[in-house]
Amino acid sequence: MNTDAPLADRLAARMRAEGPISYAAFLDAALYDDHDGFYARHGSAGRRGDFITSPEVGPLFGAVLAHAIDDWWRDAGEPPLWRVVECGAGRGTLARAVLAARPDCLDALEYVLVERSDRLRTGHPDSAGCRSVAALPTDAAPGVVIANELLDNLAFAVRERHEGEWREVLVDVDADGAFIEMIGPPDDRPWPAADDGARLPVQEAAGDWLRDALRLAAPGRVVVIDYAATSAEMAARPWSDWVRTYRAHERGGHPLEGPGLQDVTVDVAVDQLAAVRPPTRDRAQADFLRAHGIDALVAEGRRVWDERAHLGDLAALRARSRVREADALLDPAGLGGFRVLEWAVD
Ligand SMILES: C[S@@+](CC[C@H](N)C(=O)[O-])C[C@H]1O[C@@H](n2cnc3c(N)ncnc32)[C@H](O)[C@@H]1O
């Protein structure tokens, strides 16, 4: 196949030669094709990027996570090597904030940034104890595997309810070269019952990722931070509620439009992850951040701002920013309502 041709042409040629493909295959190419995938070419988090994530709100999220990493290190008996594997590290913003907060475990800390996009890996920090790789390590070590807004970005398949059974939704190309959906074979797994026309995502890549992550942090934990729902909840809502597309901070078009030109994200199906292994803990991001000390960091920010506001120096501005960041990170209708799922590993 001609890899110089635009992605849409290559996908269309593949469908004409091989027949319809799964949504998962289409989305994996749209997001991660080496030449034209959204993350290969344009996509990133941040104010100048396509969407804002908790680390991109400012350094406070990383400072709280540094406390969490210390708490988990102490729980594990302060081992001399404590490996943090951050998967889907994007531009490396979270890693920079965690390291800048100088966690107590710093001398034991090996921080591994895992990022599939070559382009984004070039911006990763290059400090001692830090390394940047394209795929999860394969060896186990004591520590933590963390994924912030990774699993919502992994390719997923789609099922649709037809005459009382769930059937796969496939992607084909019409005579004009437009991508179209077609109904494929039935799926007789015990998905929740729903009205005809209902849809749900099947998140095999997220399940595979969790299986791999659980083998890595031993002993330790896997921590997934994301927007989430159950398969049954999603089947009861229009699919446009739980599949979202973005480009440059604007909502994008239908997920089949312009492969590579828009981000495609999905609510993470907690029950599908729990089928791999039930999480040890599932709480809202606001509760997680409070449990690991956000309130004390914000109180310190308020104190510094009160003392230094009249100076208007960098320390004063940083302190004021911390208070604003906390509002965004704790907002129950926004980032504060994200789920934090934890799996403790012996
Ligand atoms: C929505 S962004 C989140 C970035 C960052 N964690 C944040 O919160 O700002 C998801 C990132 O995961 C990366 N990614 C997707 N699949 C991956 C995989 N299997 N391994 C490593 N990185 C992956 C994408 O390239 C993208 O940079």
Coordinates of C-alpha atoms and ligand atoms in Angstrom, one line a residue:
M1 CA 0.0 0.0 0.0
N2 CA 1.2 3.5 -0.8
T3 CA 2.1 5.0 2.6
D4 CA 2.5 8.5 1.0
A5 CA -1.2 8.6 0.1
P6 CA -3.4 10.6 2.6
L7 CA -4.8 8.4 5.4
A8 CA -8.5 8.6 4.2
D9 CA -7.3 7.3 0.7
R10 CA -5.4 4.5 2.3
L11 CA -8.3 3.5 4.6
A12 CA -10.7 3.6 1.6
A13 CA -8.3 1.4 -0.5
R14 CA -8.1 -1.1 2.4
M15 CA -11.9 -1.3 2.7
R16 CA -12.3 -1.8 -1.1
A17 CA -9.7 -4.6 -1.0
E18 CA -10.6 -6.3 2.2
G19 CA -14.2 -5.2 3.0
P20 CA -15.5 -3.3 6.0
I21 CA -13.3 -2.9 9.1
S22 CA -14.1 -2.6 12.8
Y23 CA -14.6 0.9 14.4
A24 CA -11.5 0.0 16.5
A25 CA -9.3 -0.5 13.4
F26 CA -10.6 2.8 11.9
L27 CA -10.1 4.8 15.1
D28 CA -6.7 3.4 15.8
A29 CA -5.6 4.6 12.3
A30 CA -7.4 7.9 12.7
L31 CA -5.6 8.6 16.0
Y32 CA -2.3 6.9 15.7
D33 CA -1.3 6.2 12.1
D34 CA 2.4 6.8 12.0
H35 CA 2.1 9.4 9.2
D36 CA -1.3 11.0 9.5
G37 CA -2.8 9.9 12.8
F38 CA -4.2 12.8 14.9
Y39 CA -1.5 12.3 17.5
A40 CA 1.3 11.8 14.9
R41 CA 0.5 15.1 13.2
H42 CA -1.3 17.7 15.4
G43 CA -2.9 16.5 18.6
S44 CA -1.9 17.5 22.1
A45 CA -3.3 18.7 25.4
G46 CA -2.6 22.2 26.6
R47 CA -3.8 25.8 26.1
R48 CA -2.3 25.9 22.6
G49 CA -3.4 22.3 22.0
D50 CA -6.8 20.7 21.4
F51 CA -8.1 20.1 25.0
I52 CA -7.2 20.9 28.6
T53 CA -6.4 18.0 31.0
S54 CA -5.7 18.2 34.7
P55 CA -1.9 18.5 34.3
E56 CA -2.4 21.2 31.8
V57 CA -4.5 23.3 34.2
G58 CA -1.2 24.1 36.0
P59 CA 1.4 22.5 38.3
L60 CA -1.0 21.8 41.3
F61 CA -2.3 18.5 39.9
G62 CA 1.3 17.2 39.7
A63 CA 2.1 18.5 43.1
V64 CA -0.8 16.5 44.6
L65 CA 0.2 13.5 42.6
A66 CA 3.8 13.8 44.0
H67 CA 2.2 13.5 47.5
A68 CA 0.2 10.4 46.4
I69 CA 3.3 8.8 44.9
D70 CA 5.0 9.4 48.3
D71 CA 2.0 8.0 50.2
W72 CA 2.1 4.8 48.1
W73 CA 5.9 4.5 48.5
R74 CA 5.5 4.7 52.3
D75 CA 2.7 2.1 52.2
A76 CA 5.0 -0.2 50.2
G77 CA 7.7 0.2 53.0
E78 CA 9.9 2.8 51.2
P79 CA 11.6 0.4 48.7
P80 CA 15.0 1.7 47.4
L81 CA 13.7 1.7 43.8
W82 CA 10.2 3.2 43.2
R83 CA 9.3 3.3 39.5
V84 CA 6.5 5.5 38.3
V85 CA 5.4 4.6 34.8
E86 CA 3.2 7.4 33.4
C87 CA 1.5 6.0 30.3
G88 CA 0.1 8.4 27.6
A89 CA 2.4 11.1 28.9
G90 CA 1.6 13.6 26.1
R91 CA 4.0 16.5 26.2
G92 CA 5.4 15.5 29.6
T93 CA 3.7 18.3 31.6
L94 CA 2.6 16.0 34.5
A95 CA 6.1 14.5 34.8
R96 CA 7.6 18.0 35.0
A97 CA 5.2 19.0 37.7
V98 CA 5.7 15.9 39.8
L99 CA 9.5 16.2 39.6
A100 CA 9.3 20.0 40.3
A101 CA 7.4 19.2 43.5
R102 CA 10.4 17.1 44.7
P103 CA 8.6 14.2 46.3
D104 CA 10.3 12.6 49.4
C105 CA 10.9 9.4 47.3
L106 CA 13.0 11.3 44.8
D107 CA 16.3 9.4 45.5
A108 CA 14.4 6.1 44.9
L109 CA 12.4 7.4 42.0
E110 CA 12.7 6.2 38.4
Y111 CA 10.1 8.1 36.3
V112 CA 9.3 6.5 32.9
L113 CA 7.2 8.5 30.5
V114 CA 5.4 6.3 27.9
E115 CA 4.1 8.1 24.9
R116 CA 3.1 6.5 21.5
S117 CA 3.6 9.7 19.5
D118 CA 7.2 10.3 18.3
R119 CA 6.4 14.0 17.9
L120 CA 5.2 14.4 21.6
R121 CA 8.1 12.4 23.0
T122 CA 10.6 15.0 21.7
G123 CA 9.3 17.5 24.3
H124 CA 9.8 15.1 27.3
P125 CA 12.0 16.2 30.2
D126 CA 15.6 14.9 30.0
S127 CA 16.5 14.9 33.7
A128 CA 18.3 12.3 35.9
G129 CA 16.0 9.4 36.9
C130 CA 13.7 10.1 34.0
R131 CA 13.3 8.2 30.7
S132 CA 11.0 8.5 27.8
V133 CA 9.8 5.4 25.8
A134 CA 7.3 4.6 23.1
A135 CA 5.7 1.5 24.8
L136 CA 5.1 0.1 28.3
P137 CA 8.1 -1.6 29.8
T138 CA 7.8 -5.4 30.1
D139 CA 9.6 -6.0 33.4
A140 CA 7.9 -5.7 36.7
A141 CA 9.2 -3.4 39.4
P142 CA 7.9 -1.9 42.7
G143 CA 6.0 1.3 41.9
V144 CA 3.0 2.8 40.2
V145 CA 1.5 2.8 36.7
I146 CA -0.5 6.0 36.1
A147 CA -2.7 6.9 33.1
N148 CA -4.3 10.3 33.1
E149 CA -6.8 10.6 30.2
L150 CA -5.2 7.7 28.3
L151 CA -7.9 5.1 28.3
D152 CA -10.6 7.4 26.8
N153 CA -8.3 7.8 23.9
L154 CA -7.7 4.2 23.0
A155 CA -9.6 2.8 20.0
F156 CA -12.9 1.1 20.7
A157 CA -15.4 -1.0 18.7
V158 CA -19.1 -0.2 18.6
R159 CA -22.2 -2.4 19.1
E160 CA -25.7 -1.5 18.2
R161 CA -29.0 -3.1 19.4
H162 CA -31.1 -4.6 16.5
E163 CA -34.3 -6.6 17.1
G164 CA -33.2 -7.6 20.6
E165 CA -29.6 -8.5 19.9
W166 CA -26.3 -6.6 19.9
R167 CA -24.5 -6.4 16.6
E168 CA -21.1 -5.0 15.6
V169 CA -21.1 -1.6 13.7
L170 CA -18.5 -1.8 10.9
V171 CA -17.0 0.9 8.8
D172 CA -17.1 0.8 5.0
V173 CA -16.6 3.2 2.1
D174 CA -19.2 4.2 -0.5
A175 CA -18.7 4.8 -4.2
D176 CA -18.0 8.5 -3.5
G177 CA -15.2 7.7 -1.0
A178 CA -17.2 8.7 2.1
F179 CA -17.0 6.5 5.2
I180 CA -20.2 4.9 6.1
E181 CA -21.4 2.5 8.9
M182 CA -22.8 -0.9 8.2
I183 CA -24.3 -3.4 10.6
G184 CA -22.1 -6.5 11.1
P185 CA -22.4 -9.8 12.8
P186 CA -24.1 -10.4 16.2
D187 CA -22.2 -10.3 19.5
D188 CA -23.7 -12.7 21.9
R189 CA -21.7 -11.7 25.0
P190 CA -24.0 -10.7 27.9
W191 CA -24.1 -7.0 27.3
P192 CA -26.9 -5.1 29.2
A193 CA -30.3 -5.2 27.5
A194 CA -31.3 -1.9 25.8
D195 CA -33.8 -0.4 23.4
D196 CA -33.4 -1.0 19.7
G197 CA -31.0 1.6 18.2
A198 CA -29.0 1.8 21.5
R199 CA -25.2 1.7 21.2
L200 CA -22.3 0.8 23.4
P201 CA -18.5 0.9 23.1
V202 CA -16.4 -2.3 23.4
Q203 CA -13.1 -1.3 24.9
E204 CA -10.7 -4.2 24.3
A205 CA -7.6 -2.0 23.9
A206 CA -8.3 -0.5 27.4
G207 CA -8.7 -4.0 28.9
D208 CA -5.5 -5.1 27.3
W209 CA -3.7 -2.1 28.6
L210 CA -4.9 -2.8 32.1
R211 CA -3.8 -6.4 31.9
D212 CA -0.3 -5.3 30.9
A213 CA -0.2 -2.5 33.5
L214 CA -1.2 -4.9 36.3
R215 CA 1.9 -7.1 35.5
L216 CA 4.2 -4.1 35.7
A217 CA 3.7 -2.5 39.1
A218 CA 4.5 -5.3 41.4
P219 CA 4.2 -4.6 44.2
G220 CA 2.4 -1.3 43.9
R221 CA -0.6 0.0 42.1
V222 CA -2.2 0.9 38.8
V223 CA -4.1 4.3 38.8
V224 CA -6.4 5.3 36.0
I225 CA -7.8 8.8 36.0
D226 CA -10.5 9.5 33.4
Y227 CA -14.1 10.3 32.6
A228 CA -16.0 7.0 33.0
A229 CA -19.5 5.4 33.0
T230 CA -20.9 1.8 32.9
S231 CA -21.8 0.1 29.7
A232 CA -25.4 0.0 30.8
E233 CA -25.4 3.8 31.4
M234 CA -23.9 4.4 28.0
A235 CA -26.4 2.0 26.3
A236 CA -29.2 4.2 27.9
R237 CA -27.8 7.5 26.5
P238 CA -27.4 8.7 22.9
W239 CA -23.9 7.7 21.7
S240 CA -23.1 11.3 20.9
D241 CA -23.1 11.8 24.7
W242 CA -20.2 9.3 25.3
V243 CA -18.2 9.6 22.1
R244 CA -16.8 13.1 21.7
T245 CA -14.6 14.6 19.0
Y246 CA -12.4 17.6 19.4
R247 CA -10.1 19.8 17.4
A248 CA -8.4 23.0 18.7
H249 CA -10.7 23.3 21.7
E250 CA -13.8 23.0 19.5
R251 CA -16.1 20.0 19.2
G252 CA -15.4 18.1 16.0
G253 CA -17.7 16.2 13.6
H254 CA -18.9 12.6 13.3
P255 CA -16.1 10.1 14.4
L256 CA -15.8 8.9 10.8
E257 CA -15.2 12.4 9.5
G258 CA -11.7 13.5 8.5
P259 CA -9.6 10.6 9.9
G260 CA -6.5 12.1 11.5
L261 CA -7.9 15.6 11.7
Q262 CA -9.8 15.3 15.0
D263 CA -9.5 13.7 18.4
V264 CA -12.0 11.0 19.2
T265 CA -12.6 10.1 22.9
V266 CA -15.0 7.9 24.7
D267 CA -16.2 7.5 28.3
V268 CA -14.2 4.7 29.9
A269 CA -16.5 1.7 30.6
V270 CA -15.7 0.9 34.3
D271 CA -17.5 -2.4 34.2
Q272 CA -15.4 -3.6 31.2
L273 CA -12.2 -2.7 33.2
A274 CA -13.6 -4.4 36.3
A275 CA -14.1 -7.6 34.2
V276 CA -10.3 -7.7 33.8
R277 CA -9.9 -7.1 37.6
P278 CA -12.2 -5.3 39.9
P279 CA -10.6 -2.0 41.1
T280 CA -9.5 -1.8 44.7
R281 CA -10.9 1.7 44.9
D282 CA -13.1 4.0 42.7
R283 CA -13.6 7.6 43.7
A284 CA -14.1 11.0 42.2
Q285 CA -11.0 13.0 41.3
A286 CA -12.0 15.7 43.9
D287 CA -12.0 13.0 46.7
F288 CA -8.7 11.6 45.5
L289 CA -7.0 15.0 45.5
R290 CA -8.4 15.8 48.9
A291 CA -7.1 12.5 50.3
H292 CA -3.6 13.4 49.0
G293 CA -3.4 16.9 50.4
I294 CA -4.8 19.4 47.9
D295 CA -6.4 21.4 50.7
A296 CA -3.1 22.0 52.5
L297 CA -1.4 23.1 49.2
V298 CA -4.2 25.5 48.5
A299 CA -4.1 26.9 52.1
E300 CA -0.4 27.5 51.6
G301 CA -1.1 29.3 48.3
R302 CA -3.6 31.6 50.0
R303 CA -1.2 32.4 52.8
V304 CA 1.6 33.2 50.3
W305 CA -0.8 35.3 48.2
D306 CA -2.0 37.3 51.3
E307 CA 1.7 38.0 52.3
R308 CA 3.0 38.8 48.9
A309 CA 0.1 40.2 46.8
H310 CA 1.4 43.8 47.3
L311 CA 4.8 42.7 45.8
G312 CA 3.1 41.1 42.8
D313 CA 6.2 38.9 42.3
L314 CA 6.4 35.4 40.8
A315 CA 5.8 33.6 44.1
A316 CA 2.6 35.7 44.7
L317 CA 1.3 35.0 41.2
R318 CA 2.1 31.3 41.5
A319 CA 0.2 31.2 44.8
R320 CA -2.8 32.9 43.3
S321 CA -2.8 30.6 40.4
R322 CA -2.8 27.6 42.7
V323 CA -6.1 28.7 44.2
R324 CA -7.6 29.0 40.7
E325 CA -6.3 25.7 39.6
A326 CA -7.9 24.0 42.6
D327 CA -11.3 25.4 41.6
A328 CA -10.9 23.7 38.2
L329 CA -9.5 20.4 39.5
L330 CA -12.2 20.0 42.2
D331 CA -15.2 21.2 40.2
P332 CA -17.7 18.3 40.5
A333 CA -19.2 19.1 37.1
G334 CA -15.8 19.1 35.4
L335 CA -12.4 17.6 36.2
G336 CA -13.3 17.0 39.9
G337 CA -16.0 14.6 38.7
F338 CA -13.6 12.4 36.8
R339 CA -13.1 8.9 38.3
V340 CA -9.8 7.7 39.9
L341 CA -9.7 3.9 39.7
E342 CA -6.9 2.2 41.7
W343 CA -5.8 -1.4 41.6
A344 CA -3.5 -2.5 44.4
V345 CA -1.0 -5.1 43.3
D346 CA 0.9 -7.5 45.7
Ligands
LIG1 C1 -5.6 12.7 25.9 S1 -3.9 12.6 25.8 C2 -3.5 12.8 27.5 C3 -2.1 13.3 27.7 C4 -1.7 13.5 29.2 N1 -1.8 12.3 29.9 C5 -2.5 14.6 29.8 O1 -3.3 14.2 30.7 O2 -2.4 15.8 29.5 C6 -3.6 10.9 25.5 C7 -2.1 10.6 25.1 O3 -1.9 9.1 25.1 C8 -1.1 8.8 24.1 N2 -1.2 7.3 23.8 C9 -2.3 6.7 23.2 N3 -2.1 5.4 23.2 C10 -0.9 5.1 23.8 C11 -0.2 3.9 24.2 N4 -0.7 2.7 23.9 N5 0.9 4.1 24.8 C12 1.4 5.3 25.2 N6 0.8 6.5 24.9 C13 -0.4 6.4 24.2 C14 -1.5 9.7 22.9 O4 -0.5 9.8 21.9 C15 -1.7 11.0 23.7 O5 -0.6 11.8 23.8

